[in-house]
Amino acid sequence: MIYIISFVFIIIILLITRQLHLRSVQLKSLQQEHDTIRERLDSLTSTVSESKLLTEPLLQSANTIHLYTALLSEDSLSPAQKELQQEILQESEHLLHIVKTSLL
């Protein structure tokens, strides 16, 4: 009787050990995946930061162009100048839209 109980106990211990080993392997795999995702996230974060640094001057320039053109169009007398300034306004608004959407 004692042999049977010992045998069952050993089998249970072996099964538990096997499960622990499988969980350990699974945990290591998940840790590696986590590290890979963390590296990708860090890379993307730095790319976004660089992108924001590049788009900020564009946004400021487009705002300045838009402002100056809007101010000049009020003082302009020639229809050709007004038309040209209107085109510049439209292009600067388009540029502002592109830069603002890229910042999001």
PDB file of N, CA and C in Angstrom:
ATOM      1  N   MET A   1       0.810  -1.193   0.000  1.00  0.00           N
ATOM      2  CA  MET A   1       0.000   0.000   0.000  1.00  0.00           C
ATOM      3  C   MET A   1       0.858   1.263   0.000  1.00  0.00           C
ATOM      4  N   ILE A   2       1.891   1.215   0.799  1.00  0.00           N
ATOM      5  CA  ILE A   2       2.798   2.369   0.890  1.00  0.00           C
ATOM      6  C   ILE A   2       3.483   2.617  -0.451  1.00  0.00           C
ATOM      7  N   TYR A   3       3.760   1.559  -1.203  1.00  0.00           N
ATOM      8  CA  TYR A   3       4.406   1.699  -2.510  1.00  0.00           C
ATOM      9  C   TYR A   3       3.475   2.422  -3.498  1.00  0.00           C
ATOM     10  N   ILE A   4       2.224   2.097  -3.404  1.00  0.00           N
ATOM     11  CA  ILE A   4       1.253   2.713  -4.310  1.00  0.00           C
ATOM     12  C   ILE A   4       1.128   4.202  -4.000  1.00  0.00           C
ATOM     13  N   ILE A   5       1.043   4.547  -2.743  1.00  0.00           N
ATOM     14  CA  ILE A   5       0.944   5.957  -2.329  1.00  0.00           C
ATOM     15  C   ILE A   5       2.212   6.700  -2.736  1.00  0.00           C
ATOM     16  N   SER A   6       3.350   6.087  -2.540  1.00  0.00           N
ATOM     17  CA  SER A   6       4.616   6.706  -2.931  1.00  0.00           C
ATOM     18  C   SER A   6       4.673   6.901  -4.441  1.00  0.00           C
ATOM     19  N   PHE A   7       4.236   5.904  -5.181  1.00  0.00           N
ATOM     20  CA  PHE A   7       4.239   5.995  -6.635  1.00  0.00           C
ATOM     21  C   PHE A   7       3.326   7.133  -7.117  1.00  0.00           C
ATOM     22  N   VAL A   8       2.144   7.219  -6.545  1.00  0.00           N
ATOM     23  CA  VAL A   8       1.196   8.280  -6.906  1.00  0.00           C
ATOM     24  C   VAL A   8       1.789   9.645  -6.546  1.00  0.00           C
ATOM     25  N   PHE A   9       2.395   9.741  -5.396  1.00  0.00           N
ATOM     26  CA  PHE A   9       3.011  10.986  -4.951  1.00  0.00           C
ATOM     27  C   PHE A   9       4.134  11.395  -5.907  1.00  0.00           C
ATOM     28  N   ILE A  10       4.964  10.464  -6.329  1.00  0.00           N
ATOM     29  CA  ILE A  10       6.061  10.747  -7.257  1.00  0.00           C
ATOM     30  C   ILE A  10       5.501  11.191  -8.613  1.00  0.00           C
ATOM     31  N   ILE A  11       4.475  10.555  -9.074  1.00  0.00           N
ATOM     32  CA  ILE A  11       3.836  10.932 -10.344  1.00  0.00           C
ATOM     33  C   ILE A  11       3.292  12.362 -10.255  1.00  0.00           C
ATOM     34  N   ILE A  12       2.655  12.671  -9.152  1.00  0.00           N
ATOM     35  CA  ILE A  12       2.114  14.029  -8.964  1.00  0.00           C
ATOM     36  C   ILE A  12       3.247  15.055  -8.965  1.00  0.00           C
ATOM     37  N   ILE A  13       4.316  14.751  -8.265  1.00  0.00           N
ATOM     38  CA  ILE A  13       5.470  15.658  -8.221  1.00  0.00           C
ATOM     39  C   ILE A  13       6.070  15.839  -9.618  1.00  0.00           C
ATOM     40  N   LEU A  14       6.179  14.770 -10.378  1.00  0.00           N
ATOM     41  CA  LEU A  14       6.703  14.854 -11.744  1.00  0.00           C
ATOM     42  C   LEU A  14       5.789  15.711 -12.636  1.00  0.00           C
ATOM     43  N   LEU A  15       4.500  15.536 -12.495  1.00  0.00           N
ATOM     44  CA  LEU A  15       3.558  16.335 -13.278  1.00  0.00           C
ATOM     45  C   LEU A  15       3.648  17.819 -12.918  1.00  0.00           C
ATOM     46  N   ILE A  16       3.751  18.087 -11.647  1.00  0.00           N
ATOM     47  CA  ILE A  16       3.886  19.482 -11.191  1.00  0.00           C
ATOM     48  C   ILE A  16       5.194  20.083 -11.704  1.00  0.00           C
ATOM     49  N   THR A  17       6.275  19.318 -11.648  1.00  0.00           N
ATOM     50  CA  THR A  17       7.570  19.786 -12.140  1.00  0.00           C
ATOM     51  C   THR A  17       7.510  20.084 -13.637  1.00  0.00           C
ATOM     52  N   ARG A  18       6.851  19.202 -14.362  1.00  0.00           N
ATOM     53  CA  ARG A  18       6.713  19.415 -15.813  1.00  0.00           C
ATOM     54  C   ARG A  18       5.920  20.681 -16.099  1.00  0.00           C
ATOM     55  N   GLN A  19       4.835  20.884 -15.383  1.00  0.00           N
ATOM     56  CA  GLN A  19       4.030  22.090 -15.568  1.00  0.00           C
ATOM     57  C   GLN A  19       4.823  23.352 -15.231  1.00  0.00           C
ATOM     58  N   LEU A  20       5.606  23.281 -14.169  1.00  0.00           N
ATOM     59  CA  LEU A  20       6.444  24.429 -13.797  1.00  0.00           C
ATOM     60  C   LEU A  20       7.471  24.729 -14.886  1.00  0.00           C
ATOM     61  N   HIS A  21       8.044  23.695 -15.450  1.00  0.00           N
ATOM     62  CA  HIS A  21       9.014  23.892 -16.534  1.00  0.00           C
ATOM     63  C   HIS A  21       8.346  24.530 -17.753  1.00  0.00           C
ATOM     64  N   LEU A  22       7.166  24.032 -18.110  1.00  0.00           N
ATOM     65  CA  LEU A  22       6.445  24.601 -19.252  1.00  0.00           C
ATOM     66  C   LEU A  22       6.093  26.069 -19.003  1.00  0.00           C
ATOM     67  N   ARG A  23       5.691  26.371 -17.800  1.00  0.00           N
ATOM     68  CA  ARG A  23       5.361  27.760 -17.455  1.00  0.00           C
ATOM     69  C   ARG A  23       6.609  28.639 -17.494  1.00  0.00           C
ATOM     70  N   SER A  24       7.713  28.103 -17.080  1.00  0.00           N
ATOM     71  CA  SER A  24       8.975  28.849 -17.115  1.00  0.00           C
ATOM     72  C   SER A  24       9.373  29.177 -18.550  1.00  0.00           C
ATOM     73  N   VAL A  25       9.263  28.205 -19.435  1.00  0.00           N
ATOM     74  CA  VAL A  25       9.580  28.424 -20.850  1.00  0.00           C
ATOM     75  C   VAL A  25       8.620  29.454 -21.441  1.00  0.00           C
ATOM     76  N   GLN A  26       7.364  29.338 -21.101  1.00  0.00           N
ATOM     77  CA  GLN A  26       6.359  30.274 -21.590  1.00  0.00           C
ATOM     78  C   GLN A  26       6.649  31.690 -21.078  1.00  0.00           C
ATOM     79  N   LEU A  27       7.041  31.801 -19.834  1.00  0.00           N
ATOM     80  CA  LEU A  27       7.366  33.099 -19.246  1.00  0.00           C
ATOM     81  C   LEU A  27       8.570  33.726 -19.932  1.00  0.00           C
ATOM     82  N   LYS A  28       9.598  32.943 -20.212  1.00  0.00           N
ATOM     83  CA  LYS A  28      10.777  33.459 -20.901  1.00  0.00           C
ATOM     84  C   LYS A  28      10.407  33.977 -22.283  1.00  0.00           C
ATOM     85  N   SER A  29       9.559  33.249 -22.981  1.00  0.00           N
ATOM     86  CA  SER A  29       9.110  33.675 -24.307  1.00  0.00           C
ATOM     87  C   SER A  29       8.345  34.990 -24.225  1.00  0.00           C
ATOM     88  N   LEU A  30       7.476  35.100 -23.254  1.00  0.00           N
ATOM     89  CA  LEU A  30       6.712  36.337 -23.078  1.00  0.00           C
ATOM     90  C   LEU A  30       7.620  37.510 -22.694  1.00  0.00           C
ATOM     91  N   GLN A  31       8.648  37.241 -21.885  1.00  0.00           N
ATOM     92  CA  GLN A  31       9.581  38.301 -21.520  1.00  0.00           C
ATOM     93  C   GLN A  31      10.352  38.792 -22.739  1.00  0.00           C
ATOM     94  N   GLN A  32      10.756  37.879 -23.607  1.00  0.00           N
ATOM     95  CA  GLN A  32      11.457  38.275 -24.826  1.00  0.00           C
ATOM     96  C   GLN A  32      10.539  39.099 -25.729  1.00  0.00           C
ATOM     97  N   GLU A  33       9.312  38.672 -25.849  1.00  0.00           N
ATOM     98  CA  GLU A  33       8.348  39.415 -26.663  1.00  0.00           C
ATOM     99  C   GLU A  33       8.115  40.810 -26.074  1.00  0.00           C
ATOM    100  N   HIS A  34       8.024  40.876 -24.760  1.00  0.00           N
ATOM    101  CA  HIS A  34       7.852  42.162 -24.080  1.00  0.00           C
ATOM    102  C   HIS A  34       9.035  43.080 -24.354  1.00  0.00           C
ATOM    103  N   ASP A  35      10.235  42.550 -24.270  1.00  0.00           N
ATOM    104  CA  ASP A  35      11.430  43.349 -24.533  1.00  0.00           C
ATOM    105  C   ASP A  35      11.462  43.858 -25.970  1.00  0.00           C
ATOM    106  N   THR A  36      11.070  43.008 -26.909  1.00  0.00           N
ATOM    107  CA  THR A  36      11.033  43.408 -28.320  1.00  0.00           C
ATOM    108  C   THR A  36      10.023  44.536 -28.530  1.00  0.00           C
ATOM    109  N   ILE A  37       8.856  44.390 -27.934  1.00  0.00           N
ATOM    110  CA  ILE A  37       7.822  45.418 -28.061  1.00  0.00           C
ATOM    111  C   ILE A  37       8.281  46.713 -27.400  1.00  0.00           C
ATOM    112  N   ARG A  38       8.956  46.616 -26.271  1.00  0.00           N
ATOM    113  CA  ARG A  38       9.461  47.805 -25.578  1.00  0.00           C
ATOM    114  C   ARG A  38      10.476  48.543 -26.453  1.00  0.00           C
ATOM    115  N   GLU A  39      11.364  47.796 -27.111  1.00  0.00           N
ATOM    116  CA  GLU A  39      12.349  48.412 -28.003  1.00  0.00           C
ATOM    117  C   GLU A  39      11.664  49.110 -29.172  1.00  0.00           C
ATOM    118  N   ARG A  40      10.646  48.459 -29.742  1.00  0.00           N
ATOM    119  CA  ARG A  40       9.919  49.071 -30.850  1.00  0.00           C
ATOM    120  C   ARG A  40       9.198  50.342 -30.404  1.00  0.00           C
ATOM    121  N   LEU A  41       8.620  50.298 -29.218  1.00  0.00           N
ATOM    122  CA  LEU A  41       7.933  51.463 -28.686  1.00  0.00           C
ATOM    123  C   LEU A  41       8.913  52.616 -28.468  1.00  0.00           C
ATOM    124  N   ASP A  42      10.078  52.320 -27.901  1.00  0.00           N
ATOM    125  CA  ASP A  42      11.091  53.347 -27.696  1.00  0.00           C
ATOM    126  C   ASP A  42      11.537  53.949 -29.024  1.00  0.00           C
ATOM    127  N   SER A  43      11.714  53.089 -30.021  1.00  0.00           N
ATOM    128  CA  SER A  43      12.110  53.556 -31.349  1.00  0.00           C
ATOM    129  C   SER A  43      11.045  54.464 -31.952  1.00  0.00           C
ATOM    130  N   LEU A  44       9.783  54.054 -31.848  1.00  0.00           N
ATOM    131  CA  LEU A  44       8.692  54.866 -32.378  1.00  0.00           C
ATOM    132  C   LEU A  44       8.553  56.186 -31.632  1.00  0.00           C
ATOM    133  N   THR A  45       8.770  56.151 -30.336  1.00  0.00           N
ATOM    134  CA  THR A  45       8.686  57.371 -29.546  1.00  0.00           C
ATOM    135  C   THR A  45       9.751  58.368 -29.982  1.00  0.00           C
ATOM    136  N   SER A  46      10.967  57.886 -30.203  1.00  0.00           N
ATOM    137  CA  SER A  46      12.026  58.796 -30.644  1.00  0.00           C
ATOM    138  C   SER A  46      11.748  59.306 -32.061  1.00  0.00           C
ATOM    139  N   THR A  47      11.161  58.468 -32.916  1.00  0.00           N
ATOM    140  CA  THR A  47      10.812  58.901 -34.272  1.00  0.00           C
ATOM    141  C   THR A  47       9.746  59.985 -34.236  1.00  0.00           C
ATOM    142  N   VAL A  48       8.759  59.824 -33.373  1.00  0.00           N
ATOM    143  CA  VAL A  48       7.709  60.836 -33.239  1.00  0.00           C
ATOM    144  C   VAL A  48       8.299  62.138 -32.719  1.00  0.00           C
ATOM    145  N   SER A  49       9.205  62.047 -31.763  1.00  0.00           N
ATOM    146  CA  SER A  49       9.841  63.251 -31.226  1.00  0.00           C
ATOM    147  C   SER A  49      10.632  63.978 -32.312  1.00  0.00           C
ATOM    148  N   GLU A  50      11.382  63.220 -33.103  1.00  0.00           N
ATOM    149  CA  GLU A  50      12.138  63.822 -34.193  1.00  0.00           C
ATOM    150  C   GLU A  50      11.207  64.455 -35.213  1.00  0.00           C
ATOM    151  N   SER A  51      10.104  63.785 -35.492  1.00  0.00           N
ATOM    152  CA  SER A  51       9.129  64.314 -36.448  1.00  0.00           C
ATOM    153  C   SER A  51       8.541  65.629 -35.961  1.00  0.00           C
ATOM    154  N   LYS A  52       8.241  65.695 -34.678  1.00  0.00           N
ATOM    155  CA  LYS A  52       7.704  66.934 -34.120  1.00  0.00           C
ATOM    156  C   LYS A  52       8.735  68.057 -34.191  1.00  0.00           C
ATOM    157  N   LEU A  53      10.007  67.723 -33.961  1.00  0.00           N
ATOM    158  CA  LEU A  53      11.055  68.735 -34.069  1.00  0.00           C
ATOM    159  C   LEU A  53      11.175  69.263 -35.494  1.00  0.00           C
ATOM    160  N   LEU A  54      10.957  68.396 -36.470  1.00  0.00           N
ATOM    161  CA  LEU A  54      11.051  68.813 -37.872  1.00  0.00           C
ATOM    162  C   LEU A  54       9.820  69.595 -38.327  1.00  0.00           C
ATOM    163  N   THR A  55       8.651  69.254 -37.819  1.00  0.00           N
ATOM    164  CA  THR A  55       7.428  69.904 -38.288  1.00  0.00           C
ATOM    165  C   THR A  55       7.147  71.233 -37.596  1.00  0.00           C
ATOM    166  N   GLU A  56       7.685  71.445 -36.426  1.00  0.00           N
ATOM    167  CA  GLU A  56       7.454  72.710 -35.724  1.00  0.00           C
ATOM    168  C   GLU A  56       7.910  73.922 -36.543  1.00  0.00           C
ATOM    169  N   PRO A  57       9.147  73.915 -37.088  1.00  0.00           N
ATOM    170  CA  PRO A  57       9.546  75.071 -37.906  1.00  0.00           C
ATOM    171  C   PRO A  57       8.664  75.236 -39.145  1.00  0.00           C
ATOM    172  N   LEU A  58       8.230  74.127 -39.737  1.00  0.00           N
ATOM    173  CA  LEU A  58       7.324  74.217 -40.888  1.00  0.00           C
ATOM    174  C   LEU A  58       6.008  74.879 -40.494  1.00  0.00           C
ATOM    175  N   LEU A  59       5.499  74.501 -39.352  1.00  0.00           N
ATOM    176  CA  LEU A  59       4.249  75.077 -38.872  1.00  0.00           C
ATOM    177  C   LEU A  59       4.404  76.575 -38.632  1.00  0.00           C
ATOM    178  N   GLN A  60       5.499  76.970 -38.013  1.00  0.00           N
ATOM    179  CA  GLN A  60       5.744  78.398 -37.758  1.00  0.00           C
ATOM    180  C   GLN A  60       5.893  79.166 -39.071  1.00  0.00           C
ATOM    181  N   SER A  61       6.613  78.600 -40.026  1.00  0.00           N
ATOM    182  CA  SER A  61       6.799  79.276 -41.313  1.00  0.00           C
ATOM    183  C   SER A  61       5.477  79.398 -42.058  1.00  0.00           C
ATOM    184  N   ALA A  62       4.697  78.338 -42.078  1.00  0.00           N
ATOM    185  CA  ALA A  62       3.401  78.388 -42.757  1.00  0.00           C
ATOM    186  C   ALA A  62       2.482  79.408 -42.104  1.00  0.00           C
ATOM    187  N   ASN A  63       2.500  79.483 -40.783  1.00  0.00           N
ATOM    188  CA  ASN A  63       1.696  80.492 -40.077  1.00  0.00           C
ATOM    189  C   ASN A  63       2.145  81.898 -40.450  1.00  0.00           C
ATOM    190  N   THR A  64       3.450  82.102 -40.510  1.00  0.00           N
ATOM    191  CA  THR A  64       3.991  83.420 -40.857  1.00  0.00           C
ATOM    192  C   THR A  64       3.612  83.806 -42.283  1.00  0.00           C
ATOM    193  N   ILE A  65       3.775  82.873 -43.218  1.00  0.00           N
ATOM    194  CA  ILE A  65       3.416  83.140 -44.616  1.00  0.00           C
ATOM    195  C   ILE A  65       1.929  83.468 -44.719  1.00  0.00           C
ATOM    196  N   HIS A  66       1.126  82.702 -44.031  1.00  0.00           N
ATOM    197  CA  HIS A  66      -0.321  82.925 -44.057  1.00  0.00           C
ATOM    198  C   HIS A  66      -0.664  84.300 -43.502  1.00  0.00           C
ATOM    199  N   LEU A  67      -0.072  84.662 -42.402  1.00  0.00           N
ATOM    200  CA  LEU A  67      -0.342  85.953 -41.773  1.00  0.00           C
ATOM    201  C   LEU A  67       0.080  87.103 -42.683  1.00  0.00           C
ATOM    202  N   TYR A  68       1.318  87.053 -43.194  1.00  0.00           N
ATOM    203  CA  TYR A  68       1.808  88.138 -44.058  1.00  0.00           C
ATOM    204  C   TYR A  68       0.959  88.269 -45.319  1.00  0.00           C
ATOM    205  N   THR A  69       0.601  87.147 -45.915  1.00  0.00           N
ATOM    206  CA  THR A  69      -0.204  87.187 -47.134  1.00  0.00           C
ATOM    207  C   THR A  69      -1.587  87.754 -46.849  1.00  0.00           C
ATOM    208  N   ALA A  70      -2.159  87.368 -45.728  1.00  0.00           N
ATOM    209  CA  ALA A  70      -3.478  87.892 -45.366  1.00  0.00           C
ATOM    210  C   ALA A  70      -3.411  89.400 -45.132  1.00  0.00           C
ATOM    211  N   LEU A  71      -2.371  89.851 -44.482  1.00  0.00           N
ATOM    212  CA  LEU A  71      -2.217  91.292 -44.237  1.00  0.00           C
ATOM    213  C   LEU A  71      -1.980  92.052 -45.542  1.00  0.00           C
ATOM    214  N   LEU A  72      -1.163  91.508 -46.421  1.00  0.00           N
ATOM    215  CA  LEU A  72      -0.866  92.175 -47.687  1.00  0.00           C
ATOM    216  C   LEU A  72      -2.063  92.201 -48.618  1.00  0.00           C
ATOM    217  N   SER A  73      -2.906  91.190 -48.559  1.00  0.00           N
ATOM    218  CA  SER A  73      -4.056  91.147 -49.474  1.00  0.00           C
ATOM    219  C   SER A  73      -5.042  92.272 -49.164  1.00  0.00           C
ATOM    220  N   GLU A  74      -5.063  92.727 -47.936  1.00  0.00           N
ATOM    221  CA  GLU A  74      -5.941  93.842 -47.584  1.00  0.00           C
ATOM    222  C   GLU A  74      -5.433  95.142 -48.205  1.00  0.00           C
ATOM    223  N   ASP A  75      -4.103  95.300 -48.307  1.00  0.00           N
ATOM    224  CA  ASP A  75      -3.516  96.530 -48.829  1.00  0.00           C
ATOM    225  C   ASP A  75      -3.341  96.510 -50.338  1.00  0.00           C
ATOM    226  N   SER A  76      -3.473  95.375 -50.952  1.00  0.00           N
ATOM    227  CA  SER A  76      -3.199  95.220 -52.378  1.00  0.00           C
ATOM    228  C   SER A  76      -4.286  95.893 -53.223  1.00  0.00           C
ATOM    229  N   LEU A  77      -3.835  96.575 -54.276  1.00  0.00           N
ATOM    230  CA  LEU A  77      -4.769  97.252 -55.165  1.00  0.00           C
ATOM    231  C   LEU A  77      -4.978  96.481 -56.465  1.00  0.00           C
ATOM    232  N   SER A  78      -3.959  95.847 -56.945  1.00  0.00           N
ATOM    233  CA  SER A  78      -4.011  95.165 -58.229  1.00  0.00           C
ATOM    234  C   SER A  78      -4.771  93.840 -58.106  1.00  0.00           C
ATOM    235  N   PRO A  79      -5.682  93.561 -59.031  1.00  0.00           N
ATOM    236  CA  PRO A  79      -6.394  92.269 -59.009  1.00  0.00           C
ATOM    237  C   PRO A  79      -5.448  91.086 -59.201  1.00  0.00           C
ATOM    238  N   ALA A  80      -4.410  91.260 -60.011  1.00  0.00           N
ATOM    239  CA  ALA A  80      -3.438  90.181 -60.223  1.00  0.00           C
ATOM    240  C   ALA A  80      -2.697  89.867 -58.929  1.00  0.00           C
ATOM    241  N   GLN A  81      -2.341  90.922 -58.187  1.00  0.00           N
ATOM    242  CA  GLN A  81      -1.666  90.708 -56.899  1.00  0.00           C
ATOM    243  C   GLN A  81      -2.605  90.011 -55.912  1.00  0.00           C
ATOM    244  N   LYS A  82      -3.865  90.456 -55.904  1.00  0.00           N
ATOM    245  CA  LYS A  82      -4.826  89.835 -54.989  1.00  0.00           C
ATOM    246  C   LYS A  82      -5.011  88.357 -55.316  1.00  0.00           C
ATOM    247  N   GLU A  83      -5.067  88.048 -56.603  1.00  0.00           N
ATOM    248  CA  GLU A  83      -5.224  86.651 -57.019  1.00  0.00           C
ATOM    249  C   GLU A  83      -4.017  85.822 -56.598  1.00  0.00           C
ATOM    250  N   LEU A  84      -2.818  86.364 -56.810  1.00  0.00           N
ATOM    251  CA  LEU A  84      -1.593  85.671 -56.415  1.00  0.00           C
ATOM    252  C   LEU A  84      -1.545  85.478 -54.900  1.00  0.00           C
ATOM    253  N   GLN A  85      -1.924  86.513 -54.176  1.00  0.00           N
ATOM    254  CA  GLN A  85      -1.925  86.407 -52.714  1.00  0.00           C
ATOM    255  C   GLN A  85      -2.982  85.399 -52.244  1.00  0.00           C
ATOM    256  N   GLN A  86      -4.088  85.317 -52.975  1.00  0.00           N
ATOM    257  CA  GLN A  86      -5.117  84.331 -52.629  1.00  0.00           C
ATOM    258  C   GLN A  86      -4.582  82.913 -52.828  1.00  0.00           C
ATOM    259  N   GLU A  87      -3.814  82.695 -53.900  1.00  0.00           N
ATOM    260  CA  GLU A  87      -3.196  81.397 -54.134  1.00  0.00           C
ATOM    261  C   GLU A  87      -2.197  81.063 -53.026  1.00  0.00           C
ATOM    262  N   ILE A  88      -1.418  82.069 -52.633  1.00  0.00           N
ATOM    263  CA  ILE A  88      -0.450  81.857 -51.541  1.00  0.00           C
ATOM    264  C   ILE A  88      -1.187  81.512 -50.257  1.00  0.00           C
ATOM    265  N   LEU A  89      -2.282  82.197 -49.988  1.00  0.00           N
ATOM    266  CA  LEU A  89      -3.083  81.889 -48.790  1.00  0.00           C
ATOM    267  C   LEU A  89      -3.583  80.450 -48.828  1.00  0.00           C
ATOM    268  N   GLN A  90      -4.096  80.027 -49.969  1.00  0.00           N
ATOM    269  CA  GLN A  90      -4.617  78.667 -50.087  1.00  0.00           C
ATOM    270  C   GLN A  90      -3.508  77.632 -49.898  1.00  0.00           C
ATOM    271  N   GLU A  91      -2.359  77.887 -50.494  1.00  0.00           N
ATOM    272  CA  GLU A  91      -1.234  76.960 -50.352  1.00  0.00           C
ATOM    273  C   GLU A  91      -0.732  76.911 -48.914  1.00  0.00           C
ATOM    274  N   SER A  92      -0.668  78.067 -48.265  1.00  0.00           N
ATOM    275  CA  SER A  92      -0.202  78.069 -46.870  1.00  0.00           C
ATOM    276  C   SER A  92      -1.213  77.373 -45.967  1.00  0.00           C
ATOM    277  N   GLU A  93      -2.518  77.535 -46.254  1.00  0.00           N
ATOM    278  CA  GLU A  93      -3.532  76.819 -45.473  1.00  0.00           C
ATOM    279  C   GLU A  93      -3.412  75.316 -45.691  1.00  0.00           C
ATOM    280  N   HIS A  94      -3.152  74.931 -46.940  1.00  0.00           N
ATOM    281  CA  HIS A  94      -2.953  73.511 -47.239  1.00  0.00           C
ATOM    282  C   HIS A  94      -1.724  72.971 -46.481  1.00  0.00           C
ATOM    283  N   LEU A  95      -0.645  73.725 -46.486  1.00  0.00           N
ATOM    284  CA  LEU A  95       0.567  73.324 -45.766  1.00  0.00           C
ATOM    285  C   LEU A  95       0.300  73.239 -44.257  1.00  0.00           C
ATOM    286  N   LEU A  96      -0.417  74.198 -43.730  1.00  0.00           N
ATOM    287  CA  LEU A  96      -0.767  74.164 -42.300  1.00  0.00           C
ATOM    288  C   LEU A  96      -1.586  72.903 -41.978  1.00  0.00           C
ATOM    289  N   HIS A  97      -2.511  72.585 -42.842  1.00  0.00           N
ATOM    290  CA  HIS A  97      -3.337  71.388 -42.625  1.00  0.00           C
ATOM    291  C   HIS A  97      -2.454  70.127 -42.616  1.00  0.00           C
ATOM    292  N   ILE A  98      -1.546  70.038 -43.571  1.00  0.00           N
ATOM    293  CA  ILE A  98      -0.650  68.861 -43.646  1.00  0.00           C
ATOM    294  C   ILE A  98       0.210  68.759 -42.401  1.00  0.00           C
ATOM    295  N   VAL A  99       0.789  69.877 -41.996  1.00  0.00           N
ATOM    296  CA  VAL A  99       1.683  69.851 -40.824  1.00  0.00           C
ATOM    297  C   VAL A  99       0.897  69.523 -39.568  1.00  0.00           C
ATOM    298  N   LYS A 100      -0.259  70.102 -39.413  1.00  0.00           N
ATOM    299  CA  LYS A 100      -1.061  69.844 -38.194  1.00  0.00           C
ATOM    300  C   LYS A 100      -1.516  68.400 -38.126  1.00  0.00           C
ATOM    301  N   THR A 101      -1.919  67.821 -39.258  1.00  0.00           N
ATOM    302  CA  THR A 101      -2.343  66.421 -39.224  1.00  0.00           C
ATOM    303  C   THR A 101      -1.167  65.483 -38.991  1.00  0.00           C
ATOM    304  N   SER A 102       0.021  65.884 -39.415  1.00  0.00           N
ATOM    305  CA  SER A 102       1.192  65.027 -39.161  1.00  0.00           C
ATOM    306  C   SER A 102       1.629  65.095 -37.708  1.00  0.00           C
ATOM    307  N   LEU A 103       1.250  66.156 -36.997  1.00  0.00           N
ATOM    308  CA  LEU A 103       1.589  66.264 -35.573  1.00  0.00           C
ATOM    309  C   LEU A 103       0.688  65.387 -34.713  1.00  0.00           C
ATOM    310  N   LEU A 104      -0.467  65.036 -35.231  1.00  0.00           N
ATOM    311  CA  LEU A 104      -1.403  64.222 -34.438  1.00  0.00           C
ATOM    312  C   LEU A 104      -0.939  62.843 -34.346  1.00  0.00           C
TER     313      LEU A 104
END
